[in-house]
XYZ file of C-alpha atoms in Angstrom:
471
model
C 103.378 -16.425 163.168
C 101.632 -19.262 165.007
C 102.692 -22.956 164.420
C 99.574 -25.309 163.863
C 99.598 -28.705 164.477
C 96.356 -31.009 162.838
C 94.753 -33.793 164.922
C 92.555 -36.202 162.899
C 90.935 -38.086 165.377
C 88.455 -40.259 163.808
C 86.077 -41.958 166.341
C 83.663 -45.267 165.933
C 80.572 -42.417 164.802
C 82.279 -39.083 164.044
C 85.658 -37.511 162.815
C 87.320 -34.445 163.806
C 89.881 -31.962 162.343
C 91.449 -29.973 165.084
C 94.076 -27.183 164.590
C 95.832 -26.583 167.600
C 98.596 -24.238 168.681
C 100.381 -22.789 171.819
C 99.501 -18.897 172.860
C 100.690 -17.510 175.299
C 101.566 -20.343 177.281
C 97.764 -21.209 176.298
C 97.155 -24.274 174.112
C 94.661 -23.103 171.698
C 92.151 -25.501 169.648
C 89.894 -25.153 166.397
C 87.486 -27.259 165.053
C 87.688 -27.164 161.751
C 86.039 -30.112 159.985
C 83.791 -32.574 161.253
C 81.901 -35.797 159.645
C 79.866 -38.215 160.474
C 81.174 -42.423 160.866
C 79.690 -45.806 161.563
C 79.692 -48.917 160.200
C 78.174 -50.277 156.713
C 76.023 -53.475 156.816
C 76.864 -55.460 153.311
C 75.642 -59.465 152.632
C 75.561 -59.728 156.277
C 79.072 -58.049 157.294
C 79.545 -55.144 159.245
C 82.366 -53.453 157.243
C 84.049 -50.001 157.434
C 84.826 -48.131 154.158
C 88.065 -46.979 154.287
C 87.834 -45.292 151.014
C 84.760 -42.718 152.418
C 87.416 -42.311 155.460
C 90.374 -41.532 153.588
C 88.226 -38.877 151.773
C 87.282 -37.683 155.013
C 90.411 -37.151 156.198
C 91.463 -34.978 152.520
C 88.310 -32.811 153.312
C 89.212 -31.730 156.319
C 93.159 -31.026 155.191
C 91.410 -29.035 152.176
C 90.082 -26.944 155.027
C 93.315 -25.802 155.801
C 94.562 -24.659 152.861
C 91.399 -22.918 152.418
C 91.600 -20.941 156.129
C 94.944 -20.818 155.080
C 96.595 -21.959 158.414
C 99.330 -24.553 157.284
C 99.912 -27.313 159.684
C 103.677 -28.099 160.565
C 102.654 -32.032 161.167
C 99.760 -33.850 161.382
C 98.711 -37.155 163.169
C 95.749 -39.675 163.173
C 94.448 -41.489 165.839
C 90.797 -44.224 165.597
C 89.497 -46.549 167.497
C 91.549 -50.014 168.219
C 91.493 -53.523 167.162
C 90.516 -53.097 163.683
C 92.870 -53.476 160.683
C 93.524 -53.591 156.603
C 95.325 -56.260 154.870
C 97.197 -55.292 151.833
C 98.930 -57.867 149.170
C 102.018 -57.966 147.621
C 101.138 -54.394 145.282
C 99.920 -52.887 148.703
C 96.392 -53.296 147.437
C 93.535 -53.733 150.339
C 92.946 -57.600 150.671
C 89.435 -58.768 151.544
C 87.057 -56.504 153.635
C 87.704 -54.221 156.294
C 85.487 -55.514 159.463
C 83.944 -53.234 162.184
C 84.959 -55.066 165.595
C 81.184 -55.228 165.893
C 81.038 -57.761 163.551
C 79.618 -61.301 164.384
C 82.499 -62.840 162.512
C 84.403 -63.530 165.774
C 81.733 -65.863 167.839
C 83.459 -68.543 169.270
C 86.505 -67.592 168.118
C 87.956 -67.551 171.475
C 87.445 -71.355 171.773
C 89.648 -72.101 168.587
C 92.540 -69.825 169.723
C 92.289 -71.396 173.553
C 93.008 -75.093 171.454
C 96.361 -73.548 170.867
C 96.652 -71.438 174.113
C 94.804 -71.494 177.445
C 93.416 -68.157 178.235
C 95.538 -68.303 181.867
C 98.868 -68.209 179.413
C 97.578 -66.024 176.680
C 96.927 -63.215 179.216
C 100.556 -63.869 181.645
C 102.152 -63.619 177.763
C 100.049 -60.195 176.482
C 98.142 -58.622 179.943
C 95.620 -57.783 177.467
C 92.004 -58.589 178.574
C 89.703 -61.078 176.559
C 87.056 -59.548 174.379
C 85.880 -60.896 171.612
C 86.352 -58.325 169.284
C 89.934 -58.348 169.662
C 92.478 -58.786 166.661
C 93.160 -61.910 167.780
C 90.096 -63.267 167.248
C 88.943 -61.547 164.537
C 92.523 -62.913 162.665
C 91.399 -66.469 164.107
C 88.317 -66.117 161.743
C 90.009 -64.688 159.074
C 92.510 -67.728 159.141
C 89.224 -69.829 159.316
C 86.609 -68.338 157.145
C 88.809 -66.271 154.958
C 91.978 -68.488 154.541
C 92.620 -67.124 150.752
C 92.514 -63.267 152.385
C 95.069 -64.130 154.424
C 96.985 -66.003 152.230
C 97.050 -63.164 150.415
C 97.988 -60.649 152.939
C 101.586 -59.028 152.843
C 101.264 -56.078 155.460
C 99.158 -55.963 158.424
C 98.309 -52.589 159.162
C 96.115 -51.012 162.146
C 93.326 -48.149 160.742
C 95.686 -44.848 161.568
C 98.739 -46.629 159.987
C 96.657 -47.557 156.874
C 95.684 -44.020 156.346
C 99.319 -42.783 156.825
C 100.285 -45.019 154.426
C 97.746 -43.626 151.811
C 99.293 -40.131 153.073
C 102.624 -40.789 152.593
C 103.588 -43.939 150.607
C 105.534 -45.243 153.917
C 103.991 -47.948 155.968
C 104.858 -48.214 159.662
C 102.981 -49.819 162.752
C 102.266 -47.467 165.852
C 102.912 -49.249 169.389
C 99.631 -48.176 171.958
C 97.256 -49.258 168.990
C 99.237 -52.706 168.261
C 98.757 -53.697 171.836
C 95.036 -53.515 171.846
C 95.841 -56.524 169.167
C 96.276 -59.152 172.550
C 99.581 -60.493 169.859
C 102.191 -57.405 171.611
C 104.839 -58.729 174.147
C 104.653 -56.175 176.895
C 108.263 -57.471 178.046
C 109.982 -56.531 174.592
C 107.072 -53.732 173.305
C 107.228 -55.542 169.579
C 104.889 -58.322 168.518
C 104.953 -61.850 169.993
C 106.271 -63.504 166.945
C 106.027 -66.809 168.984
C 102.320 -66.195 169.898
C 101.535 -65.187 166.119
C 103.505 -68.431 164.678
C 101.873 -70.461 167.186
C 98.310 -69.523 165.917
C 99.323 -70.098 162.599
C 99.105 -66.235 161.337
C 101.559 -65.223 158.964
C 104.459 -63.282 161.017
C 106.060 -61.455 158.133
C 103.017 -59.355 157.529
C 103.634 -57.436 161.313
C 105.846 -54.573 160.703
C 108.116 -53.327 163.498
C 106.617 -51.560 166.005
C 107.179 -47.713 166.462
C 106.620 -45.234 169.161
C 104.711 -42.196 169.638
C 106.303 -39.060 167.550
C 107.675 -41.466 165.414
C 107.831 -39.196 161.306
C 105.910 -41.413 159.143
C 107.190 -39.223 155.876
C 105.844 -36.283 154.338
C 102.990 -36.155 151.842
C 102.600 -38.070 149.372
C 103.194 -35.475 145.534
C 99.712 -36.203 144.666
C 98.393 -35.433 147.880
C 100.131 -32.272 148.509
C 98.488 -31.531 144.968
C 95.221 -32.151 146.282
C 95.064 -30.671 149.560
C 97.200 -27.627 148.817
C 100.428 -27.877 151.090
C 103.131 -30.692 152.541
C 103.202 -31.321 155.825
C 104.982 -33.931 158.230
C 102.801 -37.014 159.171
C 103.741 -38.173 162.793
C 102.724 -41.197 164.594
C 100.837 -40.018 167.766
C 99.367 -42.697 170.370
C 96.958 -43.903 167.844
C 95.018 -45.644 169.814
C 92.428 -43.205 171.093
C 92.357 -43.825 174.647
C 96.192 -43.641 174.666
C 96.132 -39.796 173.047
C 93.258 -39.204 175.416
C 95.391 -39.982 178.474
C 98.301 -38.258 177.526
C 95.494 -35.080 177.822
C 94.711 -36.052 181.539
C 94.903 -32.715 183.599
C 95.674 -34.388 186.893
C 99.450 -37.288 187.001
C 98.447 -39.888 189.089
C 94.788 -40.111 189.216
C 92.164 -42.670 187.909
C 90.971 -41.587 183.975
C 88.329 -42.509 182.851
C 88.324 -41.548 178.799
C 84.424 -41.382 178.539
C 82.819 -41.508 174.934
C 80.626 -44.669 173.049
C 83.233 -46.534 175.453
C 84.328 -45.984 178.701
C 88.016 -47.056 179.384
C 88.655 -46.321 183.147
C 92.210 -47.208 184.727
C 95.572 -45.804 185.470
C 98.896 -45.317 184.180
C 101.733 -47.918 185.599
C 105.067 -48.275 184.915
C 105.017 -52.762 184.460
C 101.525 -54.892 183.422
C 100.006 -56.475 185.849
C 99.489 -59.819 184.043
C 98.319 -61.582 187.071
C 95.818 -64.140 187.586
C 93.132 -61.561 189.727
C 93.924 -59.119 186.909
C 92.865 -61.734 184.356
C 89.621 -62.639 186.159
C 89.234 -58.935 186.938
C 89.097 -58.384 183.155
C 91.685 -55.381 183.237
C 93.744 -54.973 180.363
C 97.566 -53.808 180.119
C 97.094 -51.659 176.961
C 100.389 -49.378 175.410
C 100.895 -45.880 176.317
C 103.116 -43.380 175.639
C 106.696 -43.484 177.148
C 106.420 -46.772 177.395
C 103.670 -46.410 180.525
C 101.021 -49.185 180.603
C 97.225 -48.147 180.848
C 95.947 -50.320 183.342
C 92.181 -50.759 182.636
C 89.037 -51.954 182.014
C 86.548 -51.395 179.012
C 83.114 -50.521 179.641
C 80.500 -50.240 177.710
C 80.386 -46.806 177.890
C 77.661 -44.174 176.200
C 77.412 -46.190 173.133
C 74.239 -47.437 175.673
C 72.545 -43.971 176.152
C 73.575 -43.242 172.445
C 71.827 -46.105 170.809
C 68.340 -45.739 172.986
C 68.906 -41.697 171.912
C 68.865 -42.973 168.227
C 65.689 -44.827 168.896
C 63.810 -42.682 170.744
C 64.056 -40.373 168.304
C 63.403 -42.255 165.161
C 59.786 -43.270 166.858
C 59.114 -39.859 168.769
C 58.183 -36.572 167.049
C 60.546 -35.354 168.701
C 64.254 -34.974 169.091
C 65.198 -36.110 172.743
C 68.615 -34.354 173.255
C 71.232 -35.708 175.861
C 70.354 -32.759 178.246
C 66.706 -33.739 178.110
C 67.332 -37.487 178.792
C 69.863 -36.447 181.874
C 66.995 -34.720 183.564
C 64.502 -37.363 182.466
C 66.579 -39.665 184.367
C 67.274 -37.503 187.136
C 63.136 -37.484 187.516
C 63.200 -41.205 187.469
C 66.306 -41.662 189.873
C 64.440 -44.118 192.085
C 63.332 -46.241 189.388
C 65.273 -49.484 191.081
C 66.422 -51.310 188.056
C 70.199 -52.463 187.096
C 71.812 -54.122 184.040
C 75.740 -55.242 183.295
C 76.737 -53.008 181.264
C 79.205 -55.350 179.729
C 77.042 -58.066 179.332
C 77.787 -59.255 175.169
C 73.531 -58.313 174.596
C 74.722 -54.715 174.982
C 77.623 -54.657 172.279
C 75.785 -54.584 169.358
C 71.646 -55.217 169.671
C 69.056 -54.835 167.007
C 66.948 -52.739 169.879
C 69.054 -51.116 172.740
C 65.916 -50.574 174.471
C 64.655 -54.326 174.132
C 68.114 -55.440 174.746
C 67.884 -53.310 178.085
C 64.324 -54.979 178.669
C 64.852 -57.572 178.258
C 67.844 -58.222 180.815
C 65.778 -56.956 183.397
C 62.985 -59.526 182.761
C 65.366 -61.884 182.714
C 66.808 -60.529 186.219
C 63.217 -60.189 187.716
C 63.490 -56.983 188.069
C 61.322 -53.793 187.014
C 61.168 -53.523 183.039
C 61.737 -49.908 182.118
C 58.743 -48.418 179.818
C 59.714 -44.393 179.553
C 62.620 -42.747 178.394
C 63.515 -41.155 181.643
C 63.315 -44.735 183.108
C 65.626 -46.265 180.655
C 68.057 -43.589 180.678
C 68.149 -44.075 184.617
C 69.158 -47.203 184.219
C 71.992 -46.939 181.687
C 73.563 -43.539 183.853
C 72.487 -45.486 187.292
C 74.088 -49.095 186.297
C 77.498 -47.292 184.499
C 78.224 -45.310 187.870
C 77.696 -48.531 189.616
C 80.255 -50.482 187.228
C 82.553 -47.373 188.242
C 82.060 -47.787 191.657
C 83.647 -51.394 191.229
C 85.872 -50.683 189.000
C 87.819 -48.201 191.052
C 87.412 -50.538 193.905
C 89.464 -52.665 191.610
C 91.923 -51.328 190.909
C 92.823 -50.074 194.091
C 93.103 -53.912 195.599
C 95.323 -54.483 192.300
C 97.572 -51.707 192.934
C 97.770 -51.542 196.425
C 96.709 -47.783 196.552
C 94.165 -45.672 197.160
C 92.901 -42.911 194.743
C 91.477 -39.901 195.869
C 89.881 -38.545 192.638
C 89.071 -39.627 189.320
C 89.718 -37.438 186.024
C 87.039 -37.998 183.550
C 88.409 -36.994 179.755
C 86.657 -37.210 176.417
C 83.350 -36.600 175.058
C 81.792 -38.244 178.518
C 83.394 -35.496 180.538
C 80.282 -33.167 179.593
C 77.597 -35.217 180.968
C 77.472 -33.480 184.343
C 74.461 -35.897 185.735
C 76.657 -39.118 184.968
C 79.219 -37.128 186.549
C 77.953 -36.494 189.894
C 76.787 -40.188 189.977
C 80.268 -41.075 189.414
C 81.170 -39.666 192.551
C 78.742 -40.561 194.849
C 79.362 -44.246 193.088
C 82.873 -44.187 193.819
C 83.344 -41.825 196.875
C 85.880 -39.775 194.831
C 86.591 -36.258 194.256
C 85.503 -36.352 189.914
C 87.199 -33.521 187.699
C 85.801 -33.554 184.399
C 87.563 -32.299 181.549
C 88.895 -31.694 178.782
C 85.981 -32.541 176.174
C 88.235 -32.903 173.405
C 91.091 -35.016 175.411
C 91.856 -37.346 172.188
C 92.902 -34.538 170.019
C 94.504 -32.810 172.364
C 96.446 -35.711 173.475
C 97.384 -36.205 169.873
C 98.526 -33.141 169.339
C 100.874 -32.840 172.457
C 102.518 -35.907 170.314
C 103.411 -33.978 168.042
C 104.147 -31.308 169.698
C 106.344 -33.218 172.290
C 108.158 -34.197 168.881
C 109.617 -30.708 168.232
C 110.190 -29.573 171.143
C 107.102 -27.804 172.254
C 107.195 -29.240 175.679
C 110.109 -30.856 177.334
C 108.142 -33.794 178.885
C 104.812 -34.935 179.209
C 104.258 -33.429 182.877
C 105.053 -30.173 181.199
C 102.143 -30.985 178.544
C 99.707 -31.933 180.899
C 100.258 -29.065 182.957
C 99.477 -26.944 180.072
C 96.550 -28.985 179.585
C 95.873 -27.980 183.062
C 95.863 -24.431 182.189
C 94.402 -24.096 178.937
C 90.742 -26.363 179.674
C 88.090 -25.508 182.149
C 87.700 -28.695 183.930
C 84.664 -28.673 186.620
C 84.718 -30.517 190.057
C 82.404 -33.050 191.511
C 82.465 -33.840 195.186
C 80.448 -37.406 196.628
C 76.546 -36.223 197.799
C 76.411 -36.548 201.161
């Protein structure tokens, strides 16, 4: 009889049940509940509703019972940076903010009156951006100061939900870092940093490592979903699951989705000054292993101009179409940052795009094709000097670049990516978060022996398809 093992991996726009198992030697995946996510707008906040979530996640756990394929454990990984509150009767305290929330503007400036961005990055590695828990606690402690007065227990999003699951609260390492308030010395929080700031320090629970057993379900939920199961604490941050999936030890990743998050694995932060102005970040990983990179903006670009095109157009432009309507319009000469801040969360993506490149003197892009060119164009440029980089960080050279995630299927960006970069570009798996949460878990009992052995599984299970530079 197979063992299954569930991956709830619950992204910034969608959610994802996956049952995998091993086969043969094969790992074997099914989908078997998906829903849609985003943000709600309320009185001006953008706000997630962890209560729709949560009732998500049952859903798809009712599917199980219902198939009637039993999961031995379970894990959940989301997005970073974003976090509950709960008071003293582990009730939710205040609202739960999206990180796209305007809440955090200027932010940076009041934290930098306590700590100059030079020291705050030597004391985390993590990169400034100002979604970051930091800052979005700074204007909590600012706008809010009766929430966090309040507060008892900080949790992240997956550590909320295993609460809910299992009545045991713990805090998960990779997503804590993404915080910029982890010590990458001691791997627990900077209790300095957090009195210094004047955040409450008792509300930061240790910090635990991947595979860590949260507990097992909670009576009532067993009730409601049909069986008890083991909840386990994969790399809940995203990216971090989604590396631990990378096909090809030693490489540069880039985990490509609404963000892109390209780097490598190292074994100590680089926490120096070029890192700093570089923007890299030294996020957690599992084993202990840093994830050296930078976020990009990523396809949340190309998503958001998909959205709009098709709410004005009779018709549905699909991500296939708008490849090859970019391909058509590859000379079309235009550029934009793709991390500049009028990118993170515009009213228009396509104004927002437009307007950069009046602003730039350059060519305005009218058509579809011509403003999907751009996005594809200017991302495999911003890989291009990314990779260069990291390699003048590091000291090495990489000879090929493993693209993971969602990202991994969009063969035009693909091929840009390695004329961009020069680099042999293998691109696969599609599902890399899941899978990397699952080889948690599966890591936990015994499945594999080490993570080399899981990622050469990984190796063998997934078609992954191979792009060499255009001559």
């Amino acid at each position: 009889m197979e063992q299954y093992y569930l991956a709830v991996d619950i992204g910034a726009s969608s959610g994802r049940h996956i049952l995998g198992w091993q086969e043969d030697g094969v790992l074997k995946l099914e989908e078997i509940y998906r829903f849609e996510n985003g943000y709600a707008e309320l009185d001006g906040k953008k706000l997630w509703d962890t209560g729709r979530l949560f009732a998500e996640i049952l859903n798809g756990m009712k599917q199980c019972s219902r198939i009637g394929k039993i999961p031995v454990s379970m894990a959940i990984d989301t997005w970073a940076v974003d976090y509950v509150l709960l008071d003293g009767q582990d009730q939710v305290v205040g609202d739960t903010y999206s990180y796209r929330d305007s809440r955090t503007e200027g932010m940076d400036e009041k934290v930098s009156r306590w700590i100059l961005p030079e020291a705050l990055y030597e004391r985390t590695g993590i990169q400034k951006q100002m979604f970051n828990t930091i800052y979005q606690l700074m204007a909590q402690k600012l706008q809010e100061p009766e929430v966090l007065s309040q507060a008892r227990t900080f949790l992240m999003l997956p550590d909320y939900f295993q609460f809910l699951l299992t009545g045991n609260k713990q805090s998960e390492y990779t997503n804590a870092t993404s915080t910029q308030l982890v010590s990458p010395a001691t791997g627990q929080w900077d209790k300095g940093l957090i009195r210094l700031l004047g955040y409450p320090k008792d509300i930061f629970l240790p910090l635990v490592q991947p595979g860590t057993p949260a507990g097992r379900l909670r009576p009532e939920i067993q009730a409601e979903v049909g069986f008890d199961t083991e909840v386990i604490s994969c790399a809940s941050h995203d990216t971090a699951s989604a590396v631990m999936a990378m096909p090809r030890e030693g490489s540069v990743y880039i985990s490509s989705g609404t963000w892109s998050l390209m780097g490598v694995e190292s074994k100590e932060a680089l926490c120096g000054e070029a890192s700093r102005k570089a923007n890299f970040t030294n996020e957690g990983g599992y084993e202990h292993r840093f994830r050296y990179l930078k976020n990009i903006m990523g396809l949340w670009m190309i998503q958001s101009v998909r959205r709009e095109l098709n709410q004005k157009a009779e018709q549905d432009y699909s991500f296939a179409q708008l490849c090859s309507l970019a391909e058509e319009a590859r000379t079309f000469p235009s550029r934009v940052e793709v991390n500049d801040p009028a990118f993170l969360a515009p009213d228009s993506m396509t104004e927002a795009i437009q307007g950069f490149c009046r602003r730039t003197g350059q060519p305005v892009p009218e058509s579809p094709g011509e403003l999907a060119a751009v996005i594809y164009q200017s991302l495999a440029a911003c890989y291009g000097e990314t990779v260069r980089e990291i390699e003048a960080a590091t000291g090495r050279t990489y000879p090929e670049i493993c693209v993971i995630g969602g990202g991994s299927n969009a063969g035009y960006l693909n091929q840009l990516t390695a004329n961009a970069t020069g680099k042999t570009v293998w691109a696969g798996p599609g599902e890399a978060t899941a899978i990397g949460n699952l080889l948690a878990q599966m890591l936990k009992t015994g499945v594999f022996q080490s993570l080399k052995e899981a990622r050469d599984c990984v190796a063998e299970s997934f078609a992954v398809k191979r792009y060499e530079p255009e001559a």
